[in-house]
Amino acid sequence: MKRVFNFSAGPAVLPLPVLERARDEMLDYRGSGMSVMEMSHRSKDYMAIIASAESLLREIMGIGDDYAVLFLQGGASLQFSMIPMNLITAPASQSADYVMTGSWSEKACSEAKKIFTDVRVAASSKSVNYSRIPTQQELTLNPDANYVHITSNNTIFGTEYPYLPDTGSVPLVVDASSNILSRPVDVSKHGIIYAGAQKNLGPSGVTVVIIRKDLMGRQANLPSMLDFQALAKEGSMLNTPPTYAIYILGLVLEWVKEQGGVTAMEQHNIRKANKLYAAIDNSAFYLCPTEPLSRSRMNVPFTLAKPELTDAFLAGAKAAGLVTLKGHRSVGGMRASLYNAMPEAGVDALIAFMQEFERTQG
Ligand code: PMP
């Protein structure tokens, strides 16, 4: 068996101890005589798995009792629609603010436009190819909006909010798909935090939604499967939940806790990202398209001063066991995703390869 350093943007690297534990428990989950995949979601064993995943997430993120934690399906993409559908209220206030910082914000915004007649762009960095995050001063927020939506980390463009926007009494809704659990956040300052699991939380197939309870139940006639209130009432078991994905999520949360929680994750992520950005910035051969103050710790895009060498770079990296480094087509070049589970040794190996490539090809 040979494991590579996988820099995929998602689905992405998982902690090795999590995969080993899942392997060990694959055929006989803790004396049950069956795999978690084969278990009824109503069984005692499974009810304990989902309850423990929720309580660990609450503990690690410091989620108060005034918030519900949901494990849903449909990806973060379904939340682009579910959130406006659930948060639209009386006809008098039919407005939502979106801050545009990349392709995922654009997608979220265009889904909201199908529900709200008035969707405002509170700020956008599109004119600079989303290479920076607008500052608090640049946000033109509507104090009567139903909510303000941001994408806390932009997986494709490699930018991340260095601050938490102050939205006054308007609920802040955050797509945290690609940086949840990478740093401490004050949950109490949010209306909703949502994230597809397949970057920092586990495998694809489960989406975590953390929602302030007073934001649920505002809409009476939603289809039940799209209604936060109905889903919360049944403990995310209005239908069969993605049982195995939630089990792996629980193992990832145990691993995060053992590592020292989100504070330790943040230190580890700062170290990894700083090293890689320094290697890029200290060389004229590598270029980073993002503005330093807006740079993501999770997704690091970079290009070559000689773009014609990009294919050779990717092929050489792959041969060195450094895979999935090809950049998104809207940015080009390379993208290294450094989620929680990427070991520092992976970043060291990437930097060593970059230096060697520059020495031989530069
Ligand atoms: N938001 C962000 C920030 C993402 O990175 C992604 C997926 N890469 C999505 C939303 C969409 O997630 P999903 O595929 O789970 O619908």
mmCIF file of C-alpha atoms and ligand atoms in Angstrom:
data_model
loop_
_atom_site.group_PDB
_atom_site.id
_atom_site.type_symbol
_atom_site.label_atom_id
_atom_site.label_comp_id
_atom_site.label_asym_id
_atom_site.label_seq_id
_atom_site.Cartn_x
_atom_site.Cartn_y
_atom_site.Cartn_z
ATOM 1 C CA MET A 1 0.000 0.000 0.000
ATOM 2 C CA LYS A 2 1.233 3.469 -0.845
ATOM 3 C CA ARG A 3 -0.554 6.628 0.366
ATOM 4 C CA VAL A 4 0.056 9.874 -1.498
ATOM 5 C CA PHE A 5 -0.206 13.466 -0.306
ATOM 6 C CA ASN A 6 -3.607 14.380 -1.705
ATOM 7 C CA PHE A 7 -4.103 18.131 -2.219
ATOM 8 C CA SER A 8 -7.664 17.748 -3.546
ATOM 9 C CA ALA A 9 -10.135 20.570 -2.894
ATOM 10 C CA GLY A 10 -12.831 18.056 -2.001
ATOM 11 C CA PRO A 11 -13.631 15.292 -1.457
ATOM 12 C CA ALA A 12 -10.296 15.549 0.264
ATOM 13 C CA VAL A 13 -7.726 13.889 2.480
ATOM 14 C CA LEU A 14 -9.056 12.346 5.708
ATOM 15 C CA PRO A 15 -6.992 11.743 8.856
ATOM 16 C CA LEU A 16 -5.220 8.391 8.559
ATOM 17 C CA PRO A 17 -6.268 7.248 12.076
ATOM 18 C CA VAL A 18 -9.905 7.794 11.033
ATOM 19 C CA LEU A 19 -9.537 5.585 7.961
ATOM 20 C CA GLU A 20 -7.730 2.941 10.002
ATOM 21 C CA ARG A 21 -10.437 2.918 12.623
ATOM 22 C CA ALA A 22 -13.160 2.673 9.964
ATOM 23 C CA ARG A 23 -11.242 -0.232 8.411
ATOM 24 C CA ASP A 24 -10.965 -2.007 11.754
ATOM 25 C CA GLU A 25 -14.667 -1.542 12.444
ATOM 26 C CA MET A 26 -15.811 -2.257 8.897
ATOM 27 C CA LEU A 27 -17.078 -5.820 9.323
ATOM 28 C CA ASP A 28 -18.025 -5.797 12.999
ATOM 29 C CA TYR A 29 -18.819 -2.444 14.569
ATOM 30 C CA ARG A 30 -17.866 -2.756 18.245
ATOM 31 C CA GLY A 31 -19.321 -6.236 18.750
ATOM 32 C CA SER A 32 -22.570 -5.594 16.888
ATOM 33 C CA GLY A 33 -21.629 -8.236 14.295
ATOM 34 C CA MET A 34 -22.351 -5.871 11.419
ATOM 35 C CA SER A 35 -20.968 -2.893 9.557
ATOM 36 C CA VAL A 36 -22.341 0.578 10.313
ATOM 37 C CA MET A 37 -23.473 0.535 6.671
ATOM 38 C CA GLU A 38 -25.761 -2.395 7.417
ATOM 39 C CA MET A 39 -27.339 -0.954 10.534
ATOM 40 C CA SER A 40 -30.841 0.407 10.933
ATOM 41 C CA HIS A 41 -30.705 4.132 11.560
ATOM 42 C CA ARG A 42 -33.177 3.541 14.406
ATOM 43 C CA SER A 43 -31.002 0.914 16.110
ATOM 44 C CA LYS A 44 -29.502 1.602 19.518
ATOM 45 C CA ASP A 45 -25.951 1.455 18.123
ATOM 46 C CA TYR A 46 -26.716 3.928 15.375
ATOM 47 C CA MET A 47 -28.675 6.320 17.582
ATOM 48 C CA ALA A 48 -25.570 6.462 19.790
ATOM 49 C CA ILE A 49 -23.368 7.225 16.747
ATOM 50 C CA ILE A 50 -25.448 10.180 15.555
ATOM 51 C CA ALA A 51 -25.963 11.518 19.098
ATOM 52 C CA SER A 52 -22.240 11.396 19.745
ATOM 53 C CA ALA A 53 -21.452 13.157 16.433
ATOM 54 C CA GLU A 54 -23.824 15.968 17.387
ATOM 55 C CA SER A 55 -22.532 16.337 20.929
ATOM 56 C CA LEU A 56 -18.896 16.326 19.782
ATOM 57 C CA LEU A 57 -19.618 19.011 17.186
ATOM 58 C CA ARG A 58 -21.398 21.085 19.839
ATOM 59 C CA GLU A 59 -18.455 20.698 22.193
ATOM 60 C CA ILE A 60 -15.717 21.388 19.617
ATOM 61 C CA MET A 61 -17.432 24.434 18.106
ATOM 62 C CA GLY A 62 -19.026 25.710 21.306
ATOM 63 C CA ILE A 63 -22.570 25.544 19.930
ATOM 64 C CA GLY A 64 -25.201 26.749 22.401
ATOM 65 C CA ASP A 65 -28.582 25.184 23.143
ATOM 66 C CA ASP A 66 -30.251 27.981 21.216
ATOM 67 C CA TYR A 67 -28.915 26.392 18.010
ATOM 68 C CA ALA A 68 -30.045 23.215 16.261
ATOM 69 C CA VAL A 69 -27.488 20.959 14.586
ATOM 70 C CA LEU A 70 -28.744 19.147 11.493
ATOM 71 C CA PHE A 71 -27.144 16.427 9.368
ATOM 72 C CA LEU A 72 -28.743 16.751 5.952
ATOM 73 C CA GLN A 73 -28.336 15.591 2.365
ATOM 74 C CA GLY A 74 -28.251 17.508 -0.910
ATOM 75 C CA GLY A 75 -24.830 19.079 -0.288
ATOM 76 C CA ALA A 76 -24.071 22.680 0.519
ATOM 77 C CA SER A 77 -25.729 23.372 -2.841
ATOM 78 C CA LEU A 78 -29.183 22.450 -1.542
ATOM 79 C CA GLN A 79 -28.652 24.979 1.258
ATOM 80 C CA PHE A 80 -28.349 27.678 -1.421
ATOM 81 C CA SER A 81 -32.107 27.089 -1.908
ATOM 82 C CA MET A 82 -33.245 25.835 1.497
ATOM 83 C CA ILE A 83 -31.927 28.871 3.328
ATOM 84 C CA PRO A 84 -33.890 31.471 1.329
ATOM 85 C CA MET A 85 -36.955 29.202 1.315
ATOM 86 C CA ASN A 86 -36.880 28.962 5.118
ATOM 87 C CA LEU A 87 -35.844 32.537 5.871
ATOM 88 C CA ILE A 88 -38.250 34.426 3.667
ATOM 89 C CA THR A 89 -40.930 35.990 5.853
ATOM 90 C CA ALA A 90 -43.795 38.442 5.452
ATOM 91 C CA PRO A 91 -44.238 40.203 2.089
ATOM 92 C CA ALA A 92 -43.064 43.457 3.662
ATOM 93 C CA SER A 93 -39.492 42.268 4.038
ATOM 94 C CA GLN A 94 -38.515 40.202 1.049
ATOM 95 C CA SER A 95 -34.872 41.001 0.787
ATOM 96 C CA ALA A 96 -31.526 39.287 1.295
ATOM 97 C CA ASP A 97 -27.940 40.583 1.050
ATOM 98 C CA TYR A 98 -25.184 38.552 -0.618
ATOM 99 C CA VAL A 99 -21.463 39.294 -0.520
ATOM 100 C CA MET A 100 -19.902 38.025 -3.726
ATOM 101 C CA THR A 101 -16.446 36.538 -3.293
ATOM 102 C CA GLY A 102 -16.396 33.744 -5.860
ATOM 103 C CA SER A 103 -18.246 31.097 -7.831
ATOM 104 C CA TRP A 104 -19.961 29.583 -4.789
ATOM 105 C CA SER A 105 -21.308 32.975 -3.680
ATOM 106 C CA GLU A 106 -22.579 33.486 -7.225
ATOM 107 C CA LYS A 107 -24.357 30.148 -7.170
ATOM 108 C CA ALA A 108 -25.851 30.809 -3.732
ATOM 109 C CA CYS A 109 -27.022 34.246 -4.875
ATOM 110 C CA SER A 110 -28.614 33.022 -8.078
ATOM 111 C CA GLU A 111 -30.618 30.380 -6.173
ATOM 112 C CA ALA A 112 -31.799 33.044 -3.699
ATOM 113 C CA LYS A 113 -33.074 35.126 -6.626
ATOM 114 C CA LYS A 114 -35.547 32.344 -7.405
ATOM 115 C CA ILE A 115 -37.119 32.849 -3.968
ATOM 116 C CA PHE A 116 -36.631 36.545 -3.130
ATOM 117 C CA THR A 117 -37.748 39.391 -5.363
ATOM 118 C CA ASP A 118 -35.018 41.605 -3.899
ATOM 119 C CA VAL A 119 -31.550 40.109 -3.598
ATOM 120 C CA ARG A 120 -28.891 42.759 -3.106
ATOM 121 C CA VAL A 121 -25.189 42.448 -3.715
ATOM 122 C CA ALA A 122 -23.696 43.981 -0.572
ATOM 123 C CA ALA A 123 -20.172 43.930 -2.057
ATOM 124 C CA SER A 124 -18.294 42.065 -4.761
ATOM 125 C CA SER A 125 -14.678 41.468 -5.721
ATOM 126 C CA LYS A 126 -15.563 40.098 -9.149
ATOM 127 C CA SER A 127 -13.833 42.989 -10.953
ATOM 128 C CA VAL A 128 -10.481 41.743 -9.598
ATOM 129 C CA ASN A 129 -11.246 38.089 -10.423
ATOM 130 C CA TYR A 130 -12.196 37.470 -6.775
ATOM 131 C CA SER A 131 -8.606 37.875 -5.623
ATOM 132 C CA ARG A 132 -9.612 39.620 -2.382
ATOM 133 C CA ILE A 133 -12.271 39.790 0.316
ATOM 134 C CA PRO A 134 -14.172 43.086 0.651
ATOM 135 C CA THR A 135 -13.549 44.845 3.962
ATOM 136 C CA GLN A 136 -16.260 45.556 6.526
ATOM 137 C CA GLN A 137 -16.271 49.209 5.354
ATOM 138 C CA GLU A 138 -17.000 48.086 1.798
ATOM 139 C CA LEU A 139 -20.148 46.154 2.754
ATOM 140 C CA THR A 140 -23.292 48.124 2.010
ATOM 141 C CA LEU A 141 -25.724 46.260 4.204
ATOM 142 C CA ASN A 142 -29.472 46.684 4.220
ATOM 143 C CA PRO A 143 -30.591 46.900 7.880
ATOM 144 C CA ASP A 144 -33.984 45.469 6.869
ATOM 145 C CA ALA A 145 -32.624 42.410 5.062
ATOM 146 C CA ASN A 146 -33.816 38.986 6.195
ATOM 147 C CA TYR A 147 -30.172 37.858 6.336
ATOM 148 C CA VAL A 148 -26.672 38.500 5.002
ATOM 149 C CA HIS A 149 -24.948 35.615 3.209
ATOM 150 C CA ILE A 150 -21.179 35.175 2.942
ATOM 151 C CA THR A 151 -18.843 32.380 1.809
ATOM 152 C CA SER A 152 -16.233 32.290 4.569
ATOM 153 C CA ASN A 153 -13.624 30.510 2.454
ATOM 154 C CA ASN A 154 -13.548 30.561 -1.323
ATOM 155 C CA THR A 155 -12.393 27.112 -2.364
ATOM 156 C CA ILE A 156 -11.755 28.020 -5.993
ATOM 157 C CA PHE A 157 -10.159 31.465 -5.702
ATOM 158 C CA GLY A 158 -8.237 30.783 -2.493
ATOM 159 C CA THR A 159 -9.470 33.648 -0.345
ATOM 160 C CA GLU A 160 -10.851 33.623 3.187
ATOM 161 C CA TYR A 161 -12.445 36.251 5.425
ATOM 162 C CA PRO A 162 -9.827 37.545 7.860
ATOM 163 C CA TYR A 163 -12.676 38.994 9.966
ATOM 164 C CA LEU A 164 -16.258 38.137 10.872
ATOM 165 C CA PRO A 165 -18.598 40.694 9.262
ATOM 166 C CA ASP A 166 -20.680 42.726 11.689
ATOM 167 C CA THR A 167 -24.255 42.608 10.382
ATOM 168 C CA GLY A 168 -25.927 44.247 13.380
ATOM 169 C CA SER A 169 -29.244 42.607 14.145
ATOM 170 C CA VAL A 170 -29.510 40.999 10.687
ATOM 171 C CA PRO A 171 -28.686 37.259 10.889
ATOM 172 C CA LEU A 172 -25.356 36.307 9.339
ATOM 173 C CA VAL A 173 -25.529 33.161 7.181
ATOM 174 C CA VAL A 174 -22.194 31.548 6.384
ATOM 175 C CA ASP A 175 -21.258 28.916 3.831
ATOM 176 C CA ALA A 176 -18.290 27.452 5.721
ATOM 177 C CA SER A 177 -17.941 24.366 3.517
ATOM 178 C CA SER A 178 -14.218 24.734 3.018
ATOM 179 C CA ASN A 179 -13.011 26.134 6.341
ATOM 180 C CA ILE A 180 -15.318 24.813 9.060
ATOM 181 C CA LEU A 181 -13.294 23.508 12.058
ATOM 182 C CA SER A 182 -10.100 25.065 10.704
ATOM 183 C CA ARG A 183 -10.170 27.866 13.305
ATOM 184 C CA PRO A 184 -12.310 28.895 16.263
ATOM 185 C CA VAL A 185 -15.503 30.801 15.399
ATOM 186 C CA ASP A 186 -18.002 32.491 17.676
ATOM 187 C CA VAL A 187 -21.144 30.564 16.732
ATOM 188 C CA SER A 188 -23.333 32.961 18.727
ATOM 189 C CA LYS A 189 -22.591 35.693 16.166
ATOM 190 C CA HIS A 190 -24.182 33.613 13.392
ATOM 191 C CA GLY A 191 -27.717 32.911 12.239
ATOM 192 C CA ILE A 192 -26.699 29.841 10.223
ATOM 193 C CA ILE A 193 -23.407 28.084 9.517
ATOM 194 C CA TYR A 194 -23.548 25.356 6.880
ATOM 195 C CA ALA A 195 -20.973 23.102 5.288
ATOM 196 C CA GLY A 196 -20.772 20.140 2.962
ATOM 197 C CA ALA A 197 -18.680 17.587 4.861
ATOM 198 C CA GLN A 198 -16.240 16.572 2.155
ATOM 199 C CA LYS A 199 -13.382 18.944 3.040
ATOM 200 C CA ASN A 200 -12.819 19.296 6.775
ATOM 201 C CA LEU A 201 -15.551 17.100 8.245
ATOM 202 C CA GLY A 202 -15.662 13.744 6.510
ATOM 203 C CA PRO A 203 -16.895 12.156 3.305
ATOM 204 C CA SER A 204 -19.398 13.670 0.876
ATOM 205 C CA GLY A 205 -23.058 12.840 1.398
ATOM 206 C CA VAL A 206 -23.707 14.735 4.616
ATOM 207 C CA THR A 207 -24.129 18.475 5.060
ATOM 208 C CA VAL A 208 -23.965 20.078 8.483
ATOM 209 C CA VAL A 209 -26.366 22.944 9.231
ATOM 210 C CA ILE A 210 -26.052 24.859 12.505
ATOM 211 C CA ILE A 211 -29.063 27.130 12.823
ATOM 212 C CA ARG A 212 -30.316 29.520 15.487
ATOM 213 C CA LYS A 213 -33.608 28.041 16.582
ATOM 214 C CA ASP A 214 -35.639 31.223 16.162
ATOM 215 C CA LEU A 215 -34.834 31.158 12.423
ATOM 216 C CA MET A 216 -36.729 27.907 11.967
ATOM 217 C CA GLY A 217 -40.458 27.513 11.469
ATOM 218 C CA ARG A 218 -41.018 30.850 9.736
ATOM 219 C CA GLN A 219 -42.622 29.231 6.705
ATOM 220 C CA ALA A 220 -45.680 27.047 7.142
ATOM 221 C CA ASN A 221 -46.029 25.341 3.794
ATOM 222 C CA LEU A 222 -42.591 24.058 2.901
ATOM 223 C CA PRO A 223 -42.120 20.479 1.729
ATOM 224 C CA SER A 224 -41.116 18.661 4.930
ATOM 225 C CA MET A 225 -37.750 17.555 3.562
ATOM 226 C CA LEU A 226 -36.870 21.218 2.933
ATOM 227 C CA ASP A 227 -38.175 22.510 6.244
ATOM 228 C CA PHE A 228 -35.504 23.088 8.933
ATOM 229 C CA GLN A 229 -38.118 22.938 11.666
ATOM 230 C CA ALA A 230 -39.507 19.573 10.535
ATOM 231 C CA LEU A 231 -36.006 18.143 10.087
ATOM 232 C CA ALA A 232 -34.871 19.384 13.503
ATOM 233 C CA LYS A 233 -37.983 18.009 15.195
ATOM 234 C CA GLU A 234 -37.068 14.512 14.002
ATOM 235 C CA GLY A 235 -33.373 14.812 14.887
ATOM 236 C CA SER A 236 -32.333 14.800 11.188
ATOM 237 C CA MET A 237 -34.228 11.518 10.813
ATOM 238 C CA LEU A 238 -37.277 12.604 8.910
ATOM 239 C CA ASN A 239 -36.033 9.997 6.453
ATOM 240 C CA THR A 240 -32.997 7.696 6.432
ATOM 241 C CA PRO A 241 -29.956 9.885 7.068
ATOM 242 C CA PRO A 242 -26.589 9.286 5.330
ATOM 243 C CA THR A 243 -25.643 6.867 8.087
ATOM 244 C CA TYR A 244 -22.114 5.916 7.106
ATOM 245 C CA ALA A 245 -21.061 9.481 6.281
ATOM 246 C CA ILE A 246 -22.273 10.630 9.713
ATOM 247 C CA TYR A 247 -20.326 7.787 11.363
ATOM 248 C CA ILE A 248 -17.099 8.889 9.625
ATOM 249 C CA LEU A 249 -17.874 12.509 10.542
ATOM 250 C CA GLY A 250 -18.061 11.377 14.179
ATOM 251 C CA LEU A 251 -14.635 9.712 13.886
ATOM 252 C CA VAL A 252 -13.194 12.908 12.351
ATOM 253 C CA LEU A 253 -14.616 14.934 15.252
ATOM 254 C CA GLU A 254 -13.008 12.553 17.765
ATOM 255 C CA TRP A 255 -9.715 13.049 15.928
ATOM 256 C CA VAL A 256 -10.066 16.865 15.991
ATOM 257 C CA LYS A 257 -10.765 16.722 19.720
ATOM 258 C CA GLU A 258 -7.740 14.493 20.352
ATOM 259 C CA GLN A 259 -5.553 16.923 18.411
ATOM 260 C CA GLY A 260 -6.590 19.730 20.765
ATOM 261 C CA GLY A 261 -9.714 21.045 19.049
ATOM 262 C CA VAL A 262 -10.105 24.016 16.735
ATOM 263 C CA THR A 263 -7.437 26.089 18.481
ATOM 264 C CA ALA A 264 -4.830 23.425 17.760
ATOM 265 C CA MET A 265 -6.195 23.027 14.219
ATOM 266 C CA GLU A 266 -5.767 26.751 13.664
ATOM 267 C CA GLN A 267 -2.131 26.720 14.820
ATOM 268 C CA HIS A 268 -1.383 23.738 12.569
ATOM 269 C CA ASN A 269 -3.147 25.404 9.614
ATOM 270 C CA ILE A 270 -1.347 28.731 10.110
ATOM 271 C CA ARG A 271 2.017 26.953 10.131
ATOM 272 C CA LYS A 272 1.272 25.007 6.951
ATOM 273 C CA ALA A 273 -0.178 27.954 5.023
ATOM 274 C CA ASN A 274 2.550 30.401 6.097
ATOM 275 C CA LYS A 275 5.255 28.020 4.890
ATOM 276 C CA LEU A 276 3.671 27.514 1.503
ATOM 277 C CA TYR A 277 2.897 31.207 0.897
ATOM 278 C CA ALA A 278 6.457 32.096 1.945
ATOM 279 C CA ALA A 279 7.868 29.569 -0.524
ATOM 280 C CA ILE A 280 5.749 31.132 -3.287
ATOM 281 C CA ASP A 281 6.470 34.747 -2.328
ATOM 282 C CA ASN A 282 10.212 34.171 -1.936
ATOM 283 C CA SER A 283 10.525 33.012 -5.521
ATOM 284 C CA ALA A 284 10.000 34.874 -8.781
ATOM 285 C CA PHE A 285 9.246 31.525 -10.421
ATOM 286 C CA TYR A 286 5.959 31.028 -8.499
ATOM 287 C CA LEU A 287 3.131 33.554 -8.326
ATOM 288 C CA CYS A 288 0.087 33.766 -6.069
ATOM 289 C CA PRO A 289 -2.941 35.603 -7.504
ATOM 290 C CA THR A 290 -4.535 36.521 -4.164
ATOM 291 C CA GLU A 291 -4.104 39.645 -2.074
ATOM 292 C CA PRO A 292 -2.023 38.807 1.046
ATOM 293 C CA LEU A 293 -4.606 40.000 3.616
ATOM 294 C CA SER A 294 -7.334 37.856 2.033
ATOM 295 C CA ARG A 295 -5.371 34.653 1.569
ATOM 296 C CA SER A 296 -6.963 31.335 2.480
ATOM 297 C CA ARG A 297 -5.259 28.922 4.844
ATOM 298 C CA MET A 298 -7.185 26.104 3.225
ATOM 299 C CA ASN A 299 -6.792 26.522 -0.533
ATOM 300 C CA VAL A 300 -3.602 27.981 -1.961
ATOM 301 C CA PRO A 301 -3.671 28.782 -5.687
ATOM 302 C CA PHE A 302 -0.397 29.486 -7.456
ATOM 303 C CA THR A 303 0.829 29.799 -11.018
ATOM 304 C CA LEU A 304 4.165 29.615 -12.761
ATOM 305 C CA ALA A 305 5.954 32.616 -14.227
ATOM 306 C CA LYS A 306 6.434 30.255 -17.196
ATOM 307 C CA PRO A 307 2.883 28.881 -17.557
ATOM 308 C CA GLU A 308 4.001 26.549 -20.349
ATOM 309 C CA LEU A 309 5.672 24.438 -17.627
ATOM 310 C CA THR A 310 2.402 23.792 -15.759
ATOM 311 C CA ASP A 311 1.832 20.300 -17.186
ATOM 312 C CA ALA A 312 5.432 19.335 -16.448
ATOM 313 C CA PHE A 313 5.046 20.616 -12.881
ATOM 314 C CA LEU A 314 1.889 18.574 -12.324
ATOM 315 C CA ALA A 315 3.393 15.425 -13.843
ATOM 316 C CA GLY A 316 6.570 15.766 -11.775
ATOM 317 C CA ALA A 317 4.590 16.395 -8.612
ATOM 318 C CA LYS A 318 2.451 13.325 -9.255
ATOM 319 C CA ALA A 319 5.549 11.192 -9.752
ATOM 320 C CA ALA A 320 6.740 12.492 -6.351
ATOM 321 C CA GLY A 321 3.468 11.389 -4.702
ATOM 322 C CA LEU A 322 1.933 14.885 -4.598
ATOM 323 C CA VAL A 323 -1.432 14.609 -6.318
ATOM 324 C CA THR A 324 -4.549 16.583 -7.290
ATOM 325 C CA LEU A 325 -2.669 19.870 -7.559
ATOM 326 C CA LYS A 326 -4.240 21.071 -10.810
ATOM 327 C CA GLY A 327 -5.851 24.467 -10.350
ATOM 328 C CA HIS A 328 -9.495 25.202 -11.056
ATOM 329 C CA ARG A 329 -10.037 26.254 -14.678
ATOM 330 C CA SER A 330 -11.158 29.757 -13.640
ATOM 331 C CA VAL A 331 -7.786 30.469 -11.991
ATOM 332 C CA GLY A 332 -5.424 28.103 -13.837
ATOM 333 C CA GLY A 333 -2.066 26.847 -12.621
ATOM 334 C CA MET A 334 -2.061 24.913 -9.372
ATOM 335 C CA ARG A 335 -4.124 24.768 -6.202
ATOM 336 C CA ALA A 336 -2.920 23.076 -3.029
ATOM 337 C CA SER A 337 -5.703 22.402 -0.539
ATOM 338 C CA LEU A 338 -4.362 22.196 3.009
ATOM 339 C CA TYR A 339 -7.350 21.055 5.037
ATOM 340 C CA ASN A 340 -7.042 19.957 8.667
ATOM 341 C CA ALA A 341 -6.078 16.398 7.710
ATOM 342 C CA MET A 342 -3.172 17.443 5.460
ATOM 343 C CA PRO A 343 -0.057 16.718 7.508
ATOM 344 C CA GLU A 344 2.707 19.291 7.712
ATOM 345 C CA ALA A 345 4.960 16.679 6.081
ATOM 346 C CA GLY A 346 2.794 16.980 2.962
ATOM 347 C CA VAL A 347 3.420 20.716 2.775
ATOM 348 C CA ASP A 348 7.147 20.189 3.381
ATOM 349 C CA ALA A 349 7.253 17.640 0.563
ATOM 350 C CA LEU A 350 5.415 20.026 -1.771
ATOM 351 C CA ILE A 351 7.798 22.895 -0.973
ATOM 352 C CA ALA A 352 10.832 20.634 -1.499
ATOM 353 C CA PHE A 353 9.418 19.573 -4.865
ATOM 354 C CA MET A 354 8.723 23.208 -5.857
ATOM 355 C CA GLN A 355 12.285 24.223 -5.015
ATOM 356 C CA GLU A 356 13.748 21.317 -6.937
ATOM 357 C CA PHE A 357 11.500 22.007 -9.941
ATOM 358 C CA GLU A 358 12.567 25.649 -9.960
ATOM 359 C CA ARG A 359 16.235 24.654 -9.686
ATOM 360 C CA THR A 360 16.009 22.287 -12.662
ATOM 361 C CA GLN A 361 13.440 24.077 -14.868
ATOM 362 C CA GLY A 362 13.595 27.703 -13.773
HETATM 363 N N1 PMP B 1 -19.661 26.046 -1.130
HETATM 364 C C1 PMP B 1 -18.321 25.942 -1.171
HETATM 365 C C2 PMP B 1 -17.490 27.018 -0.535
HETATM 366 C C3 PMP B 1 -17.737 24.842 -1.796
HETATM 367 O O1 PMP B 1 -16.402 24.741 -1.849
HETATM 368 C C4 PMP B 1 -18.557 23.842 -2.367
HETATM 369 C C5 PMP B 1 -17.995 22.582 -3.014
HETATM 370 N N2 PMP B 1 -16.723 22.619 -3.476
HETATM 371 C C6 PMP B 1 -19.943 24.015 -2.325
HETATM 372 C C7 PMP B 1 -20.454 25.115 -1.670
HETATM 373 C C8 PMP B 1 -20.865 23.018 -2.932
HETATM 374 O O2 PMP B 1 -20.908 21.909 -2.100
HETATM 375 P P1 PMP B 1 -21.686 20.579 -2.453
HETATM 376 O O3 PMP B 1 -20.932 19.916 -3.549
HETATM 377 O O4 PMP B 1 -21.663 19.838 -1.145
HETATM 378 O O5 PMP B 1 -23.065 20.946 -2.876
#
